[in-house]
PDB file of C-alpha atoms in Angstrom:
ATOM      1  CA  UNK A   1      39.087  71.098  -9.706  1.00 92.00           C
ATOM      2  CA  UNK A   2      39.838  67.875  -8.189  1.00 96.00           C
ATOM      3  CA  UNK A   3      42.855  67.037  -5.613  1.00 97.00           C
ATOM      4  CA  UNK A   4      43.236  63.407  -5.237  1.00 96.00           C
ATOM      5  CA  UNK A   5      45.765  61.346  -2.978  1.00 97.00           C
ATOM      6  CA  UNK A   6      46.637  58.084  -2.035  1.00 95.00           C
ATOM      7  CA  UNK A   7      46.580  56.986   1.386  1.00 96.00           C
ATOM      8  CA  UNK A   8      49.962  55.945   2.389  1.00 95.00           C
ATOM      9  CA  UNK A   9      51.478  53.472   4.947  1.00 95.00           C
ATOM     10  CA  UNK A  10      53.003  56.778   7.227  1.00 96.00           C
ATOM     11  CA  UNK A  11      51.120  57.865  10.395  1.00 95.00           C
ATOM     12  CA  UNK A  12      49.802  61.328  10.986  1.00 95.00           C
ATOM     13  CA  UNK A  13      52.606  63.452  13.373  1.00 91.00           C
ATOM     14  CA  UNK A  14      51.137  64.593  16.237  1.00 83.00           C
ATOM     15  CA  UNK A  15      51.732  68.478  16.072  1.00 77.00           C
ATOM     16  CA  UNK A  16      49.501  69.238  13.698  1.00 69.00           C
ATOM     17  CA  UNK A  17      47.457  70.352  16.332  1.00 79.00           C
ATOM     18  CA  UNK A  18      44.077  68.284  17.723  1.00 84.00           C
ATOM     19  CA  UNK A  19      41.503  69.619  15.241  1.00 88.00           C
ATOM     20  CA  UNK A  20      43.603  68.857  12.239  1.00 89.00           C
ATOM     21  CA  UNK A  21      44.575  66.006  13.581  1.00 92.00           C
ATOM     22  CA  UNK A  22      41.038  64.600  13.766  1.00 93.00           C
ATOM     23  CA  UNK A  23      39.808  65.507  10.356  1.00 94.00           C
ATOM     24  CA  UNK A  24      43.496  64.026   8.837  1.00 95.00           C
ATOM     25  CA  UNK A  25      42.826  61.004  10.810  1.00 95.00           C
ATOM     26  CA  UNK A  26      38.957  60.712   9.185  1.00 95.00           C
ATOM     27  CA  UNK A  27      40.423  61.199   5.948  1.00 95.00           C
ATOM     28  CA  UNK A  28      42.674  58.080   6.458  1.00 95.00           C
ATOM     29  CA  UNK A  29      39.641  55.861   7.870  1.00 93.00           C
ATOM     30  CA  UNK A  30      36.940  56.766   5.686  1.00 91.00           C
ATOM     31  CA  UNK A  31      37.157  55.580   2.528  1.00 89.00           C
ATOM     32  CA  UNK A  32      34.404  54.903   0.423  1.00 89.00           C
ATOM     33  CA  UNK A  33      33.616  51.890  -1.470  1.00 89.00           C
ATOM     34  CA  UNK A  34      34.205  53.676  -4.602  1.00 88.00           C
ATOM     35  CA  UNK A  35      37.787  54.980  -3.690  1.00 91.00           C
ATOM     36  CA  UNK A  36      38.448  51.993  -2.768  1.00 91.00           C
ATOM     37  CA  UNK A  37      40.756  50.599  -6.070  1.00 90.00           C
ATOM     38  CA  UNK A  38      42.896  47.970  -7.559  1.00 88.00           C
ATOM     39  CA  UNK A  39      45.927  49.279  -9.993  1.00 87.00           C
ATOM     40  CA  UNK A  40      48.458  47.505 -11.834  1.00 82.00           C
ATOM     41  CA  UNK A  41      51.027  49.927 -11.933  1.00 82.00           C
ATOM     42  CA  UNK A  42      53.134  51.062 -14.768  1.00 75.00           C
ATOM     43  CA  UNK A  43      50.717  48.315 -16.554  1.00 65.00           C
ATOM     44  CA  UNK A  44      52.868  45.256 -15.288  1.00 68.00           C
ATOM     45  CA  UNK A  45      53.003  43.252 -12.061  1.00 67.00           C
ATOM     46  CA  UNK A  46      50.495  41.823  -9.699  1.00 68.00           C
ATOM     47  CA  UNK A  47      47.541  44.331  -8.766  1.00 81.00           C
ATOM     48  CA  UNK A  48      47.891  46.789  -5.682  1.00 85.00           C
ATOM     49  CA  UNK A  49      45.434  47.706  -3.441  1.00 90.00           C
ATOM     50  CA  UNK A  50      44.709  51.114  -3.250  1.00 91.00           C
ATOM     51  CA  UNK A  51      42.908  53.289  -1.461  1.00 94.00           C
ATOM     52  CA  UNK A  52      42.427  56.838  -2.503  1.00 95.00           C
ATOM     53  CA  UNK A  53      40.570  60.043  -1.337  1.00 96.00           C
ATOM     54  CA  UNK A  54      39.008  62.294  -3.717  1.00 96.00           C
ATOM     55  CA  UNK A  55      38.111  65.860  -2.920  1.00 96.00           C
ATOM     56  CA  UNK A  56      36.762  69.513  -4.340  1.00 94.00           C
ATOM     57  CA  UNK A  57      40.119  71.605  -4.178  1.00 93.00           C
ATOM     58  CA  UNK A  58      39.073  73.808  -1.886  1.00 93.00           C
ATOM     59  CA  UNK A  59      37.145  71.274   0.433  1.00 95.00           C
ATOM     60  CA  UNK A  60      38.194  71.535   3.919  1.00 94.00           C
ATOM     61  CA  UNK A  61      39.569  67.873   3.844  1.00 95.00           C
ATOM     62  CA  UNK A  62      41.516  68.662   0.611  1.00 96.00           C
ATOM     63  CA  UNK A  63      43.010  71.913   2.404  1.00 96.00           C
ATOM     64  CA  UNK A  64      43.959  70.112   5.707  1.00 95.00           C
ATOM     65  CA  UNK A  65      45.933  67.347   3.691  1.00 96.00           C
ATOM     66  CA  UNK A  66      47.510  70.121   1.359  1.00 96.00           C
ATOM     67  CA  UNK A  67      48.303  71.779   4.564  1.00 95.00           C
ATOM     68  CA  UNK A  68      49.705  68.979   6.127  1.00 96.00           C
ATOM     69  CA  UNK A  69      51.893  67.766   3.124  1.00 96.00           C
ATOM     70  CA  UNK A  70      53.266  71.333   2.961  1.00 96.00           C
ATOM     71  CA  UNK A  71      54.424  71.578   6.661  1.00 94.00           C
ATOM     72  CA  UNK A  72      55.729  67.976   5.898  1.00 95.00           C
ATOM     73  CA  UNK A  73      56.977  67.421   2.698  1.00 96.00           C
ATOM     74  CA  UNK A  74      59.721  65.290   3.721  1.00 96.00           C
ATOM     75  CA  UNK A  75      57.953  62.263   5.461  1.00 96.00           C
ATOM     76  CA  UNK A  76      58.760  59.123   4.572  1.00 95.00           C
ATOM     77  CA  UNK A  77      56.899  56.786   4.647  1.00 95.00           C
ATOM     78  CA  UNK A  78      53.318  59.466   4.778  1.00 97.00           C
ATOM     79  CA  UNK A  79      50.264  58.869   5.606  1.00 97.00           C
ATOM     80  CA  UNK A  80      49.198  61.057   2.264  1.00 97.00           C
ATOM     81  CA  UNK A  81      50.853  60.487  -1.327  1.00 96.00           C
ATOM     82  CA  UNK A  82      49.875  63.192  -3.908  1.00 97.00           C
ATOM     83  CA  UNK A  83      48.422  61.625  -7.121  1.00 95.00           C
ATOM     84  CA  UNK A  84      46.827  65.335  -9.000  1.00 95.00           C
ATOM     85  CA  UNK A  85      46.731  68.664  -6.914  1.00 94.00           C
ATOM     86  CA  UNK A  86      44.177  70.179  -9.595  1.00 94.00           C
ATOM     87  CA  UNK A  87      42.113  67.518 -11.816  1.00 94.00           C
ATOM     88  CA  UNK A  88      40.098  69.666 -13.771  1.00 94.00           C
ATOM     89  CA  UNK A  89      36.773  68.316 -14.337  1.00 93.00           C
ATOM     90  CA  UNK A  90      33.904  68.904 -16.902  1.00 90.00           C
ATOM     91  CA  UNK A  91      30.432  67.238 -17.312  1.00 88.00           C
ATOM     92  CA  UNK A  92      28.794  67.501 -20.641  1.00 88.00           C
ATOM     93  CA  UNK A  93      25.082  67.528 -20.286  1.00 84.00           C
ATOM     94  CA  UNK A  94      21.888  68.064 -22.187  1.00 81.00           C
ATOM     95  CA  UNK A  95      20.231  71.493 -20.802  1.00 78.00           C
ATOM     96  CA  UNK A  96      16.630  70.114 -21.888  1.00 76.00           C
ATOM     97  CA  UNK A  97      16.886  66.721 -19.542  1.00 79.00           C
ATOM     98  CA  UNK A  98      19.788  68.447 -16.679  1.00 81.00           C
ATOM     99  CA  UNK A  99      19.431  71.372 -14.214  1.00 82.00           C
ATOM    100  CA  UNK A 100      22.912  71.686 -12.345  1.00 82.00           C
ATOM    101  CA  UNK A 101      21.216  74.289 -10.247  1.00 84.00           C
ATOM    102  CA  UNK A 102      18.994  71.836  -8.374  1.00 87.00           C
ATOM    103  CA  UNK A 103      21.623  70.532  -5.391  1.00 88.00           C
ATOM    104  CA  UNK A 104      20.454  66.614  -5.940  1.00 87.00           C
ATOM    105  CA  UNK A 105      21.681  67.226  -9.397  1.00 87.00           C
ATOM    106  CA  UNK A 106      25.091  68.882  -8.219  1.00 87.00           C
ATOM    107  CA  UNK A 107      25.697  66.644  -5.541  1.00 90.00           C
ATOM    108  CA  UNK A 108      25.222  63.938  -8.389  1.00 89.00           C
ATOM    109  CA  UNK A 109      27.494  65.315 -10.851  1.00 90.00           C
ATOM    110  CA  UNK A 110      30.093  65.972  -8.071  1.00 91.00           C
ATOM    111  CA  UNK A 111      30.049  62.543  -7.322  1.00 91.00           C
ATOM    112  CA  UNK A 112      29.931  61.291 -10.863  1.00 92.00           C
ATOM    113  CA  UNK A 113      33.022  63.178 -11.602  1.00 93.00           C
ATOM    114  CA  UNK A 114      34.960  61.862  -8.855  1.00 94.00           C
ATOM    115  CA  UNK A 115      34.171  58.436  -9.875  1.00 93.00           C
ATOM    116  CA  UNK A 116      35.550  59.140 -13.473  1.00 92.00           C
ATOM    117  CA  UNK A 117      38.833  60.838 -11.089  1.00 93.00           C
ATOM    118  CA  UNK A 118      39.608  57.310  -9.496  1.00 93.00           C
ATOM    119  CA  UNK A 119      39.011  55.436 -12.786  1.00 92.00           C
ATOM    120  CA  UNK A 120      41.338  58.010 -14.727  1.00 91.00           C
ATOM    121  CA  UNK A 121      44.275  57.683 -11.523  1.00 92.00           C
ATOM    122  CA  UNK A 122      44.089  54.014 -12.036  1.00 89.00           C
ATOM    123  CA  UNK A 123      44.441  54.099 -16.053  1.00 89.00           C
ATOM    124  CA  UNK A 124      47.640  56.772 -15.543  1.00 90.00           C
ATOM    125  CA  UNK A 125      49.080  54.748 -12.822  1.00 89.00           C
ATOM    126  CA  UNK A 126      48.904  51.887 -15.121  1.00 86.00           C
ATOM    127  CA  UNK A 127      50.689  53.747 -17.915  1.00 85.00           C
ATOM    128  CA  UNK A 128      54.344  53.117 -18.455  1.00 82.00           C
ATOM    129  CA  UNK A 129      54.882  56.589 -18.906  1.00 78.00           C
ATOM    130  CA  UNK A 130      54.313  57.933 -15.557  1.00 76.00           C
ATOM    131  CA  UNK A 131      56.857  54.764 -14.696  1.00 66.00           C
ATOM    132  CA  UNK A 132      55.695  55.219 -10.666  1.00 71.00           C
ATOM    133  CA  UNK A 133      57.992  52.918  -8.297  1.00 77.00           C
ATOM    134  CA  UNK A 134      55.185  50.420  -6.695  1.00 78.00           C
ATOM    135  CA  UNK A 135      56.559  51.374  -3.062  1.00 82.00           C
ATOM    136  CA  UNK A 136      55.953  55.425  -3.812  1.00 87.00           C
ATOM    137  CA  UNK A 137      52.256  54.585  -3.631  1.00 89.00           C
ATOM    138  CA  UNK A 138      52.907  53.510   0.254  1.00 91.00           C
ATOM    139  CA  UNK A 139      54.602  56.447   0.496  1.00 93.00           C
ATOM    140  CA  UNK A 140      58.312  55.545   1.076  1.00 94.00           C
ATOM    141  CA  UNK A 141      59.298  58.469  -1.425  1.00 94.00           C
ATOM    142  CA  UNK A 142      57.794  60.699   0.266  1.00 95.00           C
ATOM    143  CA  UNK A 143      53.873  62.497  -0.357  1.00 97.00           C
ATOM    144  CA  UNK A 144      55.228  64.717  -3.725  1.00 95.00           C
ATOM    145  CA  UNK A 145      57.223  61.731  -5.876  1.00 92.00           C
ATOM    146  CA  UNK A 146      54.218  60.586  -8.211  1.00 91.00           C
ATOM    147  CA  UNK A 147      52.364  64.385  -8.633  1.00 92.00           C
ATOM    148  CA  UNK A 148      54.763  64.776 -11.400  1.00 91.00           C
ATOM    149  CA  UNK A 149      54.702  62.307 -13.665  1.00 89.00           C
ATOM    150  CA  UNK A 150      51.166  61.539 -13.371  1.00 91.00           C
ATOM    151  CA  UNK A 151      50.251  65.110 -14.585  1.00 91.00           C
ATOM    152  CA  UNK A 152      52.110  64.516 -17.810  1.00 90.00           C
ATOM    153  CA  UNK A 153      49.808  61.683 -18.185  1.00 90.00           C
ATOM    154  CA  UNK A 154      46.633  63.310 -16.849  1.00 91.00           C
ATOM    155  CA  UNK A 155      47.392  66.410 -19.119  1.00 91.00           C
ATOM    156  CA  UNK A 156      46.753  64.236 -22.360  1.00 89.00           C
ATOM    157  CA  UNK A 157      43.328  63.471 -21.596  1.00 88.00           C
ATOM    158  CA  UNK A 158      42.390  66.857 -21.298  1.00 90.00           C
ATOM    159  CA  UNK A 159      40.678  68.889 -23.685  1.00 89.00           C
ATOM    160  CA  UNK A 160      40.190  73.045 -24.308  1.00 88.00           C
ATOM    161  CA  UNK A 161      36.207  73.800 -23.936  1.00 83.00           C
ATOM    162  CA  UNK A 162      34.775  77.060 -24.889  1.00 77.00           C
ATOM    163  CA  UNK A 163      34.796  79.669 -22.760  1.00 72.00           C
ATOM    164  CA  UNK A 164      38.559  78.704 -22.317  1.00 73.00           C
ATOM    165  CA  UNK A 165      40.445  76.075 -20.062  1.00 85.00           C
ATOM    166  CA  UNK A 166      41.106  72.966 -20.479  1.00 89.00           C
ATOM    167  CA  UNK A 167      39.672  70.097 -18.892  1.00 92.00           C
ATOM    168  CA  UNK A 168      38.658  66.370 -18.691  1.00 91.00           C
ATOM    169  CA  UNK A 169      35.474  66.183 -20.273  1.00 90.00           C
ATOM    170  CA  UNK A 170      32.744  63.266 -19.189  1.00 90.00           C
ATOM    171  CA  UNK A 171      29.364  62.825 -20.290  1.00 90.00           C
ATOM    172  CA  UNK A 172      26.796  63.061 -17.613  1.00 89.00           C
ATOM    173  CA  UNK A 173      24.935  60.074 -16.714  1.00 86.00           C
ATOM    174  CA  UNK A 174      20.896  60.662 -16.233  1.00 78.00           C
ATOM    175  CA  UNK A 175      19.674  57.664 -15.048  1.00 72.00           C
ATOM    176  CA  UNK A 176      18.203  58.572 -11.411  1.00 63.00           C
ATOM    177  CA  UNK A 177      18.705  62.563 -11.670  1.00 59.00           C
ATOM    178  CA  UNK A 178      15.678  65.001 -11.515  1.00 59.00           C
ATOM    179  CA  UNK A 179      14.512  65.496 -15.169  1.00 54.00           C
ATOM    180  CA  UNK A 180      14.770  70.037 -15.898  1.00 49.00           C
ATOM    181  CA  UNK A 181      11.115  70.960 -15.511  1.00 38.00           C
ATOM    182  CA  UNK A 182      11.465  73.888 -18.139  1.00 37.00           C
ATOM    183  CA  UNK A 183      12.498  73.488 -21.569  1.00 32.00           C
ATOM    184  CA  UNK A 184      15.464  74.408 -22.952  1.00 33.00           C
ATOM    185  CA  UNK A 185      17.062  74.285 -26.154  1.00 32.00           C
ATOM    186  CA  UNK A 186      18.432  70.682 -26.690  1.00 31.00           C
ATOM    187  CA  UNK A 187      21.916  71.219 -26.697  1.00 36.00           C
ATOM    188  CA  UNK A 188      25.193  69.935 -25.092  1.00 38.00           C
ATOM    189  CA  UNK A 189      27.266  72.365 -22.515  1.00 44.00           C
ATOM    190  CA  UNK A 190      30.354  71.653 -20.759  1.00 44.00           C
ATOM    191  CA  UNK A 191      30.673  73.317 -17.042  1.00 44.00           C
ATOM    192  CA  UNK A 192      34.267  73.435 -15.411  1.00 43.00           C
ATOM    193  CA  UNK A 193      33.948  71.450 -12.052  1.00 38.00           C
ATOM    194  CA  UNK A 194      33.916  75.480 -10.763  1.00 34.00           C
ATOM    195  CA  UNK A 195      30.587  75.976 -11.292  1.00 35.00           C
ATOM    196  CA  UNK A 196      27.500  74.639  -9.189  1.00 33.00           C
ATOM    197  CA  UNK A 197      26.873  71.354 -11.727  1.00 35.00           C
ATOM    198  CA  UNK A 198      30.284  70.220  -9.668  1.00 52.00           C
TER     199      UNK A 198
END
């Protein structure tokens, strides 16, 4: 699982002790080219910039801003705006040409499914149906306003996978991976973002 947030406009209160503080603060300031996003939202209007973080669930950077949005869930304007508390993400994959067990392959994955995260929280941001005020992305509503809506959204593009669960499904790109040095069956599985190929 996935949680992703925008960053907002709000500052980081001080008494959420030094340590926290630090990592919250790194969270705001480093964002990666790739979370880095434009978004016309509810599909009208000029484009917003948008910066976003994107993080395993139960990543310590995910924890410390679900921890922090918990002890504050009345700020307004936040520094942290709640887009999807649990994106559940699956990579389809061919077993003969994939081994999610080698880490460069996992790492790879992971970072291939958060890039299909920020494209999917741009498309449902865009959709009139989650109807998100433009000014809830700077966080003037307050970090928990969008969460709900945009799940509605988010929950159509998932689909149930054997083994049960349902999840966003995205075909694994190969180009630059390590090629699986024993042969396997050629078939296609889909792992839950649980498991080591995320």
């Amino acid at each position: 699982n996935l949680f992703v947030a925008a960053v907002g406009e709000g500052v980081v209160v001080p008494d959420s002790g030094r340590k926290k503080h630090d990592v919250l603060e790194q969270i705001i300031r480093n964002v990666s080219k790739e979370q880095n996003t434009l978004v016309r939202v509810g599909g009208s209007g000029a484009a917003r910039h948008l910066k976003l973080r994107v993080f395993v669930e139960n990543s310590i950077e995910a924890k410390a801003v679900i921890d922090y949005i918990n002890a504050n869930p009345d700020q307004a304007p936040c520094p942290f705006v709640v887009l999807a508390r649990q994106l559940p993400m699956a990579v389809s994959y061919a077993r003969a040409r994939l081994d999610p067990s080698c880490a460069a392959v996992a790492d790879r994955l992971r970072k291939q499914a958060k890039t299909r995260a920020v494209k999917m929280l741009r498309d449902a941001l865009a959709d009139p149906a989650a109807a998100p005020h433009p000014l809830a992305l700077t966080g003037t509503h307050g970090p928990n306003a969008l969460a709900p809506a945009l799940s509605r959204v988010l929950d159509r593009l998932c689909t149930r996978i054997d083994g049960g669960g349902r999840f966003v499904v995205f075909p694994a790109k190969t180009e630059g991976l390590p090629a699986q040095t024993e042969a396997f069956p050629a078939k296609t599985d889909a792992l839950p973002a649980k498991t080591k190929a995320l």
